[in-house]
PDB file of C-alpha atoms in Angstrom:
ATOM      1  CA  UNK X 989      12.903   1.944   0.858  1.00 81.00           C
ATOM      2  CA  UNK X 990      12.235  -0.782   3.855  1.00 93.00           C
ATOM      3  CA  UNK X 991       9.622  -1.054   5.399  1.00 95.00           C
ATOM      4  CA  UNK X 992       9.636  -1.859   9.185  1.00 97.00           C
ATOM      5  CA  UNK X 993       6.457  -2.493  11.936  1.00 98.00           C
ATOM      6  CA  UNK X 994       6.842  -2.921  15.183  1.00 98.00           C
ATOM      7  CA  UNK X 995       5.254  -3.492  18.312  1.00 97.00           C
ATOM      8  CA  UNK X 996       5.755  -1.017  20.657  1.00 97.00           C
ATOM      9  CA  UNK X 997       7.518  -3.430  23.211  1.00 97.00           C
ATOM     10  CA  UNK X 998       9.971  -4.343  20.069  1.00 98.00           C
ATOM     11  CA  UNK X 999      11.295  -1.069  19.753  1.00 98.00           C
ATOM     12  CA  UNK X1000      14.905  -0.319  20.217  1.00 97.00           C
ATOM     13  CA  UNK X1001      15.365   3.074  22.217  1.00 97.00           C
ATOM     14  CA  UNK X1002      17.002   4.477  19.027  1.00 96.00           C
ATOM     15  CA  UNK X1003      14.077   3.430  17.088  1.00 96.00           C
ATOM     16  CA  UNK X1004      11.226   5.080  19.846  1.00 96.00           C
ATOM     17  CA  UNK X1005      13.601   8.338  19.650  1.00 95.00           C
ATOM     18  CA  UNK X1006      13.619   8.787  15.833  1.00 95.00           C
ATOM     19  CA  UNK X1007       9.946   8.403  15.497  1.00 96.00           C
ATOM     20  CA  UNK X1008       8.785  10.556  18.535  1.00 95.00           C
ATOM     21  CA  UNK X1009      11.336  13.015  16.983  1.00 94.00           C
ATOM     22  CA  UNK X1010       9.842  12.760  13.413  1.00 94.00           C
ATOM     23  CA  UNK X1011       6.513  13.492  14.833  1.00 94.00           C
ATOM     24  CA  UNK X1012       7.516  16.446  16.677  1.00 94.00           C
ATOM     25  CA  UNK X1013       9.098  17.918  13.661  1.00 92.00           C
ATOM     26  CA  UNK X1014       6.098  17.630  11.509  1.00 91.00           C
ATOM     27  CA  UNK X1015       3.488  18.001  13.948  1.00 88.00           C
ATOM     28  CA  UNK X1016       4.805  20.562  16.610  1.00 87.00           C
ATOM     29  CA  UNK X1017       7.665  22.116  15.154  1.00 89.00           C
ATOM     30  CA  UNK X1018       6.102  22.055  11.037  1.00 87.00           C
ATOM     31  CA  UNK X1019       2.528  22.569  11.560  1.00 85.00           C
ATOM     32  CA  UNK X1020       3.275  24.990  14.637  1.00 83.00           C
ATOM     33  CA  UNK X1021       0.602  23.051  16.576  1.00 81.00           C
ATOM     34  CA  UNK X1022       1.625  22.512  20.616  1.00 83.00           C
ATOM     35  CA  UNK X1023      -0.123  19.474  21.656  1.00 82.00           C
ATOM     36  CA  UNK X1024       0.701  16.307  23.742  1.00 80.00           C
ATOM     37  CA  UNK X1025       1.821  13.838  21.284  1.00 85.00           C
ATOM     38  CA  UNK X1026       2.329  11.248  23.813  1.00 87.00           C
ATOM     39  CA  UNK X1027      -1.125  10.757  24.508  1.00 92.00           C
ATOM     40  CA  UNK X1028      -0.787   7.110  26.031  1.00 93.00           C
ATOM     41  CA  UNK X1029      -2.112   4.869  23.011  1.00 96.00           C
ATOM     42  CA  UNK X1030       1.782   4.092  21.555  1.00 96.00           C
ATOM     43  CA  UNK X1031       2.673   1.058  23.613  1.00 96.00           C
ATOM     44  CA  UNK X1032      -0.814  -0.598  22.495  1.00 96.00           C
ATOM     45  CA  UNK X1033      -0.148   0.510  18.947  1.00 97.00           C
ATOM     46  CA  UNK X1034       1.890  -0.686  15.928  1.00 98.00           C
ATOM     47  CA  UNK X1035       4.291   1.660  14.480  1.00 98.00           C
ATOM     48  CA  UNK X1036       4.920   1.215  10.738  1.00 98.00           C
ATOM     49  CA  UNK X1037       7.706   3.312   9.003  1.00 98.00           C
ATOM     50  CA  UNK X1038       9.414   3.406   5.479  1.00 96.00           C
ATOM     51  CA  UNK X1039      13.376   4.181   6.044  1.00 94.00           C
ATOM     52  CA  UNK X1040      15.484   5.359   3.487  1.00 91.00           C
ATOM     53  CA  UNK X1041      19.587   3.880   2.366  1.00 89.00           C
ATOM     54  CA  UNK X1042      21.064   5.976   4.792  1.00 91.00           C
ATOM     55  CA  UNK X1043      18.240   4.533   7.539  1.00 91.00           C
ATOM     56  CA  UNK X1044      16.639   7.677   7.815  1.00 92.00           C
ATOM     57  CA  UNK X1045      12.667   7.141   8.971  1.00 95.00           C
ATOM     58  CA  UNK X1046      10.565   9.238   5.914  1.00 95.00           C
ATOM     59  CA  UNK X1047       7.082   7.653   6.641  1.00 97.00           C
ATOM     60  CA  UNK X1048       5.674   6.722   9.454  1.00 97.00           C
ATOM     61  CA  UNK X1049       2.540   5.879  11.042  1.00 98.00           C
ATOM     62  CA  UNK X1050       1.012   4.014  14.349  1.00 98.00           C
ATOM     63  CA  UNK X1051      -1.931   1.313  13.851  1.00 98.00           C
ATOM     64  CA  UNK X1052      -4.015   0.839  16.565  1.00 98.00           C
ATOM     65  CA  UNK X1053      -6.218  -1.996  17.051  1.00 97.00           C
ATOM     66  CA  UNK X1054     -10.208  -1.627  17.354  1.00 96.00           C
ATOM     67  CA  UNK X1055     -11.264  -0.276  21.106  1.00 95.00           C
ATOM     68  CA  UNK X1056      -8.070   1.781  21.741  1.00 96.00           C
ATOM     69  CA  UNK X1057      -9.417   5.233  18.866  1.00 96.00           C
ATOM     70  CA  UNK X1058     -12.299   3.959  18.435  1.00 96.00           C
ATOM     71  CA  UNK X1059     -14.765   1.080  19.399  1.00 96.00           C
ATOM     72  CA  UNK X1060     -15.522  -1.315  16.703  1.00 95.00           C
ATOM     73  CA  UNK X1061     -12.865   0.065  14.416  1.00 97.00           C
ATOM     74  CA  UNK X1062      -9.094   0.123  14.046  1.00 98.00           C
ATOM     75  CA  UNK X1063      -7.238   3.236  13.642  1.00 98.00           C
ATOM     76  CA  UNK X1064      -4.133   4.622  11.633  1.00 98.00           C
ATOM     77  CA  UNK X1065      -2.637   7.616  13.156  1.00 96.00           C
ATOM     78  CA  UNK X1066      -0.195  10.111  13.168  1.00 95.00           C
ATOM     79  CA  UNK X1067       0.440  10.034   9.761  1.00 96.00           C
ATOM     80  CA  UNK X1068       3.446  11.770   8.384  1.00 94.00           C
ATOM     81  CA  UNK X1069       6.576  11.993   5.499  1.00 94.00           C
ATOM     82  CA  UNK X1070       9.397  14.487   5.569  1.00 91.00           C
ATOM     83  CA  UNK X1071       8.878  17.127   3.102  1.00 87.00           C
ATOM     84  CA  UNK X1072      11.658  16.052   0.950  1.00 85.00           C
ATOM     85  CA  UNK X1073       9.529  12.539   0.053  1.00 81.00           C
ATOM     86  CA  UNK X1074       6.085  14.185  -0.371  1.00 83.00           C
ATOM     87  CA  UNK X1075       6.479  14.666  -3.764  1.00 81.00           C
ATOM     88  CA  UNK X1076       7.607  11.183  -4.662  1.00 86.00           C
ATOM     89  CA  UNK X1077       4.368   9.489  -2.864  1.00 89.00           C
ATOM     90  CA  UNK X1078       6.037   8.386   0.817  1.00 92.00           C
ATOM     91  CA  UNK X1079       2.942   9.332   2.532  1.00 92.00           C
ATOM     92  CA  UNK X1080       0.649   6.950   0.083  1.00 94.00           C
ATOM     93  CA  UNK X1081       2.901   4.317   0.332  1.00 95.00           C
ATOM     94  CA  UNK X1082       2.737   4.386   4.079  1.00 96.00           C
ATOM     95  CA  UNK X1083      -0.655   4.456   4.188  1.00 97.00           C
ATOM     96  CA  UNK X1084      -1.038   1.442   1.409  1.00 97.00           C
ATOM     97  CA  UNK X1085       1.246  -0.568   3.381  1.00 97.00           C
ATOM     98  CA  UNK X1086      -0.729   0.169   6.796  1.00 98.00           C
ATOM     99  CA  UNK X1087      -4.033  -0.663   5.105  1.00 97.00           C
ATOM    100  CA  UNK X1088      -2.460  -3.615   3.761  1.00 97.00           C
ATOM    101  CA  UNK X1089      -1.114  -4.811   7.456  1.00 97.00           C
ATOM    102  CA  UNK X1090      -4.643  -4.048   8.899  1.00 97.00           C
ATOM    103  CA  UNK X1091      -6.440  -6.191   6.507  1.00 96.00           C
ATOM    104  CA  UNK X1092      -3.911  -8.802   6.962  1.00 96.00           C
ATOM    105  CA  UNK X1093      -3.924  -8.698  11.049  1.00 96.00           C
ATOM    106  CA  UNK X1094      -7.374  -8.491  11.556  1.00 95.00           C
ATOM    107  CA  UNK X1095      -9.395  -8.838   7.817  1.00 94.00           C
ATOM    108  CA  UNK X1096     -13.232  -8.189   9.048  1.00 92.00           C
ATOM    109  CA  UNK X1097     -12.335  -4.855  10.779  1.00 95.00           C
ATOM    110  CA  UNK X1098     -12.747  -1.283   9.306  1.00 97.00           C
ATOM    111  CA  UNK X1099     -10.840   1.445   9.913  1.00 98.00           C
ATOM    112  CA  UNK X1100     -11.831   4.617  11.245  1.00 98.00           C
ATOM    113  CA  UNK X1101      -9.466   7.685  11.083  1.00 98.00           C
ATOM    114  CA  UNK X1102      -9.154  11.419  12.557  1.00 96.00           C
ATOM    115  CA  UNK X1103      -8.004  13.278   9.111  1.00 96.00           C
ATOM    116  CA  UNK X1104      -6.493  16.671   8.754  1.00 93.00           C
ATOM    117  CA  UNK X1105      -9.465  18.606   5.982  1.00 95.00           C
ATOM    118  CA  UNK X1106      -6.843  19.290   4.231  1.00 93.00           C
ATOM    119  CA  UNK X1107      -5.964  16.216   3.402  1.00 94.00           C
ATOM    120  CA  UNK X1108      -9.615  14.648   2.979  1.00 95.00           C
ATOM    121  CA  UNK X1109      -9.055  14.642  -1.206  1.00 96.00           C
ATOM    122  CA  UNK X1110      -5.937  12.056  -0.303  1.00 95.00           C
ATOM    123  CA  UNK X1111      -7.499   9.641   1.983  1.00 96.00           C
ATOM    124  CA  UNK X1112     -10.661   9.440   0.046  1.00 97.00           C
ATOM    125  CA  UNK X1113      -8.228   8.132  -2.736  1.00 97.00           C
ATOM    126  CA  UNK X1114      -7.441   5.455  -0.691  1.00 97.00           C
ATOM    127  CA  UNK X1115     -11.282   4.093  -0.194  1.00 97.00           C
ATOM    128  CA  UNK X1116     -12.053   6.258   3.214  1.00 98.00           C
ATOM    129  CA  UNK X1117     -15.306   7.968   3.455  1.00 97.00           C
ATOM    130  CA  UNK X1118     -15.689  11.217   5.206  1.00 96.00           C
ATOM    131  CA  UNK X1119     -18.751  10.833   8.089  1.00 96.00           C
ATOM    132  CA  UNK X1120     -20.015  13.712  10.221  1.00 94.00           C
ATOM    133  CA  UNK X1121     -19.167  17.454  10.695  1.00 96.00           C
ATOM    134  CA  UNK X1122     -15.596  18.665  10.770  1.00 96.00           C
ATOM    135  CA  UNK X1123     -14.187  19.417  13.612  1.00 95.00           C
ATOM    136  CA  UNK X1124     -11.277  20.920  15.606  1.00 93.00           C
ATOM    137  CA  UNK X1125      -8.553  18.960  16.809  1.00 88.00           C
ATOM    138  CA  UNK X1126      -5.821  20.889  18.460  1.00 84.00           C
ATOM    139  CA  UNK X1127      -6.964  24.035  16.472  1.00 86.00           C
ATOM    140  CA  UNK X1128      -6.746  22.461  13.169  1.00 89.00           C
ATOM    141  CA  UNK X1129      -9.761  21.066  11.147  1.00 94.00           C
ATOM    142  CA  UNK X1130     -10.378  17.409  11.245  1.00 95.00           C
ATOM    143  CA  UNK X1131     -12.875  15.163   9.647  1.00 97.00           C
ATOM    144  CA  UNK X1132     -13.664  11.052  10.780  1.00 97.00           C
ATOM    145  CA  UNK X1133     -12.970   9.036   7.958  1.00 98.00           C
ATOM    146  CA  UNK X1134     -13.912   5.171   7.720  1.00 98.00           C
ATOM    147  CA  UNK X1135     -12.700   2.745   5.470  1.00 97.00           C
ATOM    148  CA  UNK X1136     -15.330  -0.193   5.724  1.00 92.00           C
ATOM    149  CA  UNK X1137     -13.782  -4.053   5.557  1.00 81.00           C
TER     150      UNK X1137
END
């Protein structure tokens, strides 16, 4: 698997299409869920995704940086793996390798993220903390997570 992160701005058009694509599949099409994906915080993000041989995208992610989510924390969002590389841990290495660029791009910042419930068991395997009540988020129930630096 490679890993690739981009800016926004460095993004071939094939590259923005695949990934806006991949979202859409998981989040719209998947979870049956209509919402605006393109909610304006991409071109200030950092989009991190794990391709397979055949160049495939089956992780992805965006990083944001602290004041775009969330003031005084950075964010990973939109979080997803195809359902063929669940199983085989896709979605925790995409996460390990965001966490890992956060802490190397700006190392005194935590990171605070908007986590499907469902889900809550996974990130608090990777150090986040669940804070306040749950939530809905486009009908589905969300919890704020923070991962303190």
């Amino acid at each position: 698997m490679e890993v690739h992160i981009k800016q926004y701005s460095e993004l071939t058009r094939d590259e923005l299409y695949d990934l806006l694509q991949f979202r859409q599949e998981v989040f719209i099409v998947e979870q049956h869920c209509p919402y605006m994906d393109a909610d304006g915080k991409d071109k200030s993000s950092w989009h991190l995704w794990l391709q397979d041989d055949e160049r495939q995208m089956i992780a992805y992610c965006r990083i944001l940086p602290e004041g775009i989510s969330y003031n005084g924390f950075a964010s990973i969002g939109r979080v997803i793996s195809r359902k063929t590389h669940r199983a085989f841990g896709a979605g925790r290495r995409i996460m390990e390798e965001a966490l890992k660029w956060v802490q190397l791009t700006w190392p005194n910042t935590s990171v605070k993220i908007s986590a499907q419930c469902y889900l809550e068991v996974f990130y608090t395997s990777l150090g986040f903390t669940g804070i306040g009540e749950i939530y809905l988020e486009d009908d589905i129930p969300h919890r704020a997570m923070i991962l303190r630096n």
